[in-house]
Amino acid sequence: MLLIRSQRSHSTASITLQIGFILVNFFTTEAFSNVEIPSFIQSPVLEQVYPAMMDHIKHYGNPNVPLGTTEGKKCKTIRRLAFQNKLNEEEMELLASMNFRLNSFEDVYEEADFDECLTRLLVYEEEFKTNYQIPKKYHPDPELGAWVTMLRRIGRDHIEPEERREKLDAINFTWVNTRKCGSVFMKNFRPLKERLEACSKMTEDGIWEVVDDDNVRAILEEEEVIHWVRAQKLAAEKGNLSESRCDYLDQLPGFNWRDC
């Protein structure tokens, strides 16, 4: 009898849970169905996720639905399409007006297929013979330009897995970029990182540990540093700072930028 009661109890709980899911889906669908889709939207993915983005603005102040949901995955797809210039001008203007966070170069590198990009790079080199000096913002193939930029930014010794380094060595990839370029973020991040690491030592676990507290404190009290770090924090709170850049900031030794 105890076993039978347990089965009935489990069955009742399961039915209740299923009903709950149905109700949540129903009301969510009802809320989304009231959103008017702009007539100029041609991208099927943007058309599908637009109501969820508007709902996210209503509740959280930004359209950047996080990963972990179907809508979040569609937002990720929208970022890739935007970077590949596959959205029309009006769709791009709409995303800009909504403060939708587009992919950073770091995001592009993480999501791109390495072997596919390598093949496209070889095709580019065969045609232009520039010793792999592809523009960072290469309009015919923005993803490829971003991918090569990130290869150099990461550096040969830090490219993983080793198989990728071997493939790049095999084509004599040039790790030094002769073009004068660089994002505003990295131009500020790199000097700060180098200065803080100069006041620290790396442990056996690969973690930077501060050894000169006074110098670190002095660096972090500089007005320019304070202004820049707070700007990154504000951008992150608004959903306008990519996860990869947040990860970069998390690695800075001596302080937690999120608490500034």
Short mmCIF file of C-alpha atoms in Angstrom, two decimals:
data_model
loop_
_atom_site.label_atom_id
_atom_site.label_comp_id
_atom_site.label_asym_id
_atom_site.label_seq_id
_atom_site.Cartn_x
_atom_site.Cartn_y
_atom_site.Cartn_z
CA MET A 1 0.00 0.00 0.00
CA LEU A 2 2.84 2.40 0.79
CA LEU A 3 4.28 1.82 -2.68
CA ILE A 4 0.94 2.53 -4.32
CA ARG A 5 0.54 5.79 -2.38
CA SER A 6 4.00 6.84 -3.44
CA GLN A 7 3.19 6.21 -7.08
CA ARG A 8 -0.07 8.16 -6.84
CA SER A 9 1.66 11.03 -5.06
CA HIS A 10 4.37 11.11 -7.70
CA SER A 11 1.78 11.02 -10.47
CA THR A 12 -0.20 13.91 -8.94
CA ALA A 13 2.95 15.99 -8.51
CA SER A 14 3.96 15.28 -12.09
CA ILE A 15 0.56 16.35 -13.45
CA THR A 16 0.63 19.52 -11.32
CA LEU A 17 4.08 20.36 -12.62
CA GLN A 18 3.01 19.81 -16.23
CA ILE A 19 -0.02 22.06 -15.75
CA GLY A 20 2.27 24.71 -14.29
CA PHE A 21 4.51 24.59 -17.35
CA ILE A 22 1.48 24.86 -19.64
CA LEU A 23 0.14 27.89 -17.76
CA VAL A 24 3.52 29.65 -17.80
CA ASN A 25 3.86 28.99 -21.52
CA PHE A 26 0.29 30.18 -22.13
CA PHE A 27 0.67 33.50 -20.32
CA THR A 28 4.12 34.09 -21.80
CA THR A 29 2.78 33.46 -25.28
CA GLU A 30 -0.19 35.74 -24.59
CA ALA A 31 2.14 38.54 -23.43
CA PHE A 32 4.39 38.17 -26.46
CA SER A 33 1.46 38.00 -28.89
CA ASN A 34 0.45 41.57 -28.00
CA VAL A 35 3.74 42.99 -29.29
CA GLU A 36 3.54 44.54 -32.75
CA ILE A 37 6.37 43.43 -35.03
CA PRO A 38 7.88 46.27 -37.12
CA SER A 39 7.00 45.72 -40.78
CA PHE A 40 10.59 46.22 -41.98
CA ILE A 41 11.90 43.19 -40.08
CA GLN A 42 12.85 40.55 -42.64
CA SER A 43 15.00 38.24 -40.51
CA PRO A 44 12.89 35.28 -39.32
CA VAL A 45 15.02 34.96 -36.17
CA LEU A 46 14.66 38.64 -35.26
CA GLU A 47 10.92 38.47 -35.92
CA GLN A 48 10.63 35.49 -33.57
CA VAL A 49 12.68 36.93 -30.71
CA TYR A 50 11.58 40.59 -30.96
CA PRO A 51 8.61 40.20 -28.55
CA ALA A 52 10.87 38.54 -25.96
CA MET A 53 13.40 41.35 -26.33
CA MET A 54 10.68 43.96 -25.73
CA ASP A 55 9.48 42.02 -22.70
CA HIS A 56 13.04 41.90 -21.35
CA ILE A 57 13.30 45.69 -21.77
CA LYS A 58 10.08 46.08 -19.81
CA HIS A 59 11.33 44.01 -16.88
CA TYR A 60 15.10 44.54 -16.91
CA GLY A 61 15.76 47.71 -18.89
CA ASN A 62 17.62 46.07 -21.79
CA PRO A 63 16.84 43.66 -24.67
CA ASN A 64 19.75 41.28 -24.00
CA VAL A 65 17.96 38.07 -23.07
CA PRO A 66 20.57 35.85 -21.38
CA LEU A 67 21.55 32.41 -22.56
CA GLY A 68 19.80 29.45 -20.97
CA THR A 69 16.49 30.08 -22.72
CA THR A 70 15.27 29.65 -26.28
CA GLU A 71 15.00 33.44 -26.63
CA GLY A 72 18.55 33.86 -25.31
CA LYS A 73 19.89 31.49 -27.96
CA LYS A 74 18.04 33.45 -30.63
CA CYS A 75 19.64 36.67 -29.36
CA LYS A 76 22.99 34.96 -29.76
CA THR A 77 22.06 34.09 -33.35
CA ILE A 78 21.04 37.72 -33.98
CA ARG A 79 24.49 38.86 -32.82
CA ARG A 80 26.17 36.51 -35.25
CA LEU A 81 23.93 37.59 -38.13
CA ALA A 82 24.60 41.25 -37.34
CA PHE A 83 28.35 40.70 -37.29
CA GLN A 84 28.15 38.89 -40.62
CA ASN A 85 26.20 41.82 -42.15
CA LYS A 86 23.17 39.61 -42.73
CA LEU A 87 20.64 42.04 -41.24
CA ASN A 88 19.27 44.96 -43.23
CA GLU A 89 19.99 48.59 -42.36
CA GLU A 90 16.65 49.20 -40.65
CA GLU A 91 17.05 46.06 -38.53
CA MET A 92 20.51 47.24 -37.43
CA GLU A 93 19.13 50.68 -36.59
CA LEU A 94 16.37 49.05 -34.56
CA LEU A 95 18.88 47.01 -32.55
CA ALA A 96 20.97 50.13 -31.94
CA SER A 97 17.93 52.10 -30.75
CA MET A 98 17.12 49.28 -28.31
CA ASN A 99 20.73 49.24 -26.99
CA PHE A 100 21.02 45.61 -28.04
CA ARG A 101 24.52 44.32 -27.24
CA LEU A 102 26.26 43.09 -30.38
CA ASN A 103 29.10 40.59 -30.47
CA SER A 104 32.55 41.73 -29.48
CA PHE A 105 35.58 40.32 -31.27
CA GLU A 106 36.12 38.03 -28.29
CA ASP A 107 32.64 36.56 -28.69
CA VAL A 108 33.20 36.01 -32.40
CA TYR A 109 36.43 34.10 -31.76
CA GLU A 110 34.82 31.84 -29.16
CA GLU A 111 31.86 30.99 -31.39
CA ALA A 112 33.61 30.68 -34.75
CA ASP A 113 34.59 27.33 -36.26
CA PHE A 114 38.42 27.32 -36.17
CA ASP A 115 39.04 25.09 -39.18
CA GLU A 116 36.45 26.88 -41.29
CA CYS A 117 37.99 30.28 -40.50
CA LEU A 118 41.47 28.92 -41.21
CA THR A 119 40.32 27.78 -44.65
CA ARG A 120 38.83 31.21 -45.39
CA LEU A 121 42.04 32.87 -44.22
CA LEU A 122 44.07 30.78 -46.68
CA VAL A 123 41.69 31.78 -49.48
CA TYR A 124 42.12 35.45 -48.48
CA GLU A 125 45.93 35.14 -48.43
CA GLU A 126 45.98 33.38 -51.78
CA GLU A 127 44.04 36.26 -53.31
CA PHE A 128 45.67 39.28 -51.64
CA LYS A 129 49.09 38.01 -50.49
CA THR A 130 49.34 40.39 -47.51
CA ASN A 131 51.12 37.98 -45.15
CA TYR A 132 47.81 37.53 -43.31
CA GLN A 133 47.41 41.28 -42.64
CA ILE A 134 43.65 41.19 -43.00
CA PRO A 135 41.83 44.33 -41.78
CA LYS A 136 40.20 44.02 -38.38
CA LYS A 137 36.96 45.30 -39.90
CA TYR A 138 37.04 43.41 -43.18
CA HIS A 139 33.64 44.18 -44.67
CA PRO A 140 33.41 41.24 -47.12
CA ASP A 141 33.93 38.84 -44.19
CA PRO A 142 33.71 40.63 -40.79
CA GLU A 143 33.88 37.37 -38.86
CA LEU A 144 37.22 36.46 -40.44
CA GLY A 145 38.73 39.87 -39.66
CA ALA A 146 37.61 39.58 -36.04
CA TRP A 147 38.89 36.01 -35.77
CA VAL A 148 42.38 36.93 -36.99
CA THR A 149 42.45 39.96 -34.70
CA MET A 150 41.69 37.76 -31.71
CA LEU A 151 44.35 35.21 -32.70
CA ARG A 152 46.98 37.94 -32.41
CA ARG A 153 45.41 39.39 -29.29
CA ILE A 154 45.50 36.03 -27.52
CA GLY A 155 49.03 35.32 -28.73
CA ARG A 156 50.68 32.15 -30.02
CA ASP A 157 51.70 30.80 -26.60
CA HIS A 158 48.15 31.00 -25.29
CA ILE A 159 46.25 29.52 -28.23
CA GLU A 160 44.63 26.28 -27.14
CA PRO A 161 44.51 23.42 -27.87
CA GLU A 162 48.07 22.92 -29.15
CA GLU A 163 46.72 21.43 -32.37
CA ARG A 164 45.51 24.89 -33.36
CA ARG A 165 48.95 26.42 -32.81
CA GLU A 166 50.46 23.71 -34.99
CA LYS A 167 48.01 24.46 -37.81
CA LEU A 168 48.82 28.17 -37.64
CA ASP A 169 52.56 27.47 -37.59
CA ALA A 170 52.15 25.20 -40.60
CA ILE A 171 50.84 28.09 -42.71
CA ASN A 172 53.48 30.50 -41.31
CA PHE A 173 50.86 32.71 -39.73
CA THR A 174 52.31 36.09 -38.74
CA TRP A 175 51.56 36.93 -35.13
CA VAL A 176 52.49 40.60 -35.36
CA ASN A 177 49.93 42.95 -36.84
CA THR A 178 51.52 45.73 -38.90
CA ARG A 179 48.27 47.70 -38.97
CA LYS A 180 47.69 50.44 -36.40
CA CYS A 181 44.47 49.44 -34.72
CA GLY A 182 42.95 48.32 -31.46
CA SER A 183 39.68 48.68 -29.61
CA VAL A 184 39.24 51.45 -27.05
CA PHE A 185 38.59 48.79 -24.42
CA MET A 186 41.87 46.95 -25.05
CA LYS A 187 43.87 50.21 -25.26
CA ASN A 188 42.77 50.94 -21.69
CA PHE A 189 42.74 47.38 -20.42
CA ARG A 190 46.24 46.29 -21.47
CA PRO A 191 48.22 49.06 -19.69
CA LEU A 192 46.18 48.61 -16.51
CA LYS A 193 46.68 44.85 -16.61
CA GLU A 194 50.45 45.20 -17.11
CA ARG A 195 50.79 47.71 -14.25
CA LEU A 196 48.79 45.59 -11.81
CA GLU A 197 50.62 42.41 -12.78
CA ALA A 198 53.94 44.21 -12.19
CA CYS A 199 52.83 44.54 -8.56
CA SER A 200 51.90 40.87 -8.35
CA LYS A 201 53.30 37.39 -8.75
CA MET A 202 51.68 34.34 -10.30
CA THR A 203 51.02 31.39 -8.00
CA GLU A 204 51.46 27.75 -8.98
CA ASP A 205 47.73 27.68 -9.70
CA GLY A 206 48.17 30.38 -12.35
CA ILE A 207 46.50 33.09 -10.24
CA TRP A 208 47.97 36.57 -9.80
CA GLU A 209 48.65 37.43 -6.15
CA VAL A 210 49.42 41.03 -5.14
CA VAL A 211 52.82 41.56 -3.48
CA ASP A 212 52.92 45.37 -3.54
CA ASP A 213 49.70 46.63 -1.99
CA ASP A 214 50.81 50.27 -1.85
CA ASN A 215 51.48 50.51 -5.58
CA VAL A 216 48.25 48.70 -6.45
CA ARG A 217 46.34 51.10 -4.21
CA ALA A 218 48.02 54.07 -5.86
CA ILE A 219 47.13 52.79 -9.34
CA LEU A 220 43.51 52.20 -8.43
CA GLU A 221 43.20 55.67 -6.91
CA GLU A 222 44.19 57.39 -10.15
CA GLU A 223 41.26 59.43 -11.47
CA GLU A 224 41.59 58.10 -15.02
CA VAL A 225 41.58 54.48 -13.81
CA ILE A 226 38.60 55.07 -11.52
CA HIS A 227 36.63 56.69 -14.35
CA TRP A 228 37.38 53.88 -16.82
CA VAL A 229 36.63 51.03 -14.40
CA ARG A 230 33.34 52.61 -13.34
CA ALA A 231 32.39 53.05 -16.99
CA GLN A 232 32.92 49.30 -17.55
CA LYS A 233 30.83 48.49 -14.49
CA LEU A 234 28.00 50.72 -15.72
CA ALA A 235 28.16 49.16 -19.19
CA ALA A 236 27.96 45.69 -17.65
CA GLU A 237 24.96 46.63 -15.50
CA LYS A 238 23.16 47.87 -18.63
CA GLY A 239 23.99 44.65 -20.48
CA ASN A 240 26.33 46.45 -22.89
CA LEU A 241 29.60 44.74 -21.90
CA SER A 242 30.29 41.32 -23.40
CA GLU A 243 30.82 38.31 -21.16
CA SER A 244 34.33 37.86 -22.51
CA ARG A 245 35.28 41.42 -21.53
CA CYS A 246 33.79 40.86 -18.09
CA ASP A 247 36.02 37.79 -17.84
CA TYR A 248 39.05 39.91 -18.78
CA LEU A 249 38.24 42.37 -16.00
CA ASP A 250 37.70 39.55 -13.52
CA GLN A 251 41.31 38.51 -14.07
CA LEU A 252 42.77 41.87 -13.00
CA PRO A 253 44.68 41.35 -9.74
CA GLY A 254 44.22 43.45 -6.62
CA PHE A 255 40.55 44.41 -6.76
CA ASN A 256 37.06 43.47 -7.82
CA TRP A 257 35.91 45.86 -10.55
CA ARG A 258 32.27 44.93 -9.92
CA ASP A 259 32.45 46.53 -6.45
CA CYS A 260 33.92 49.84 -7.60
#
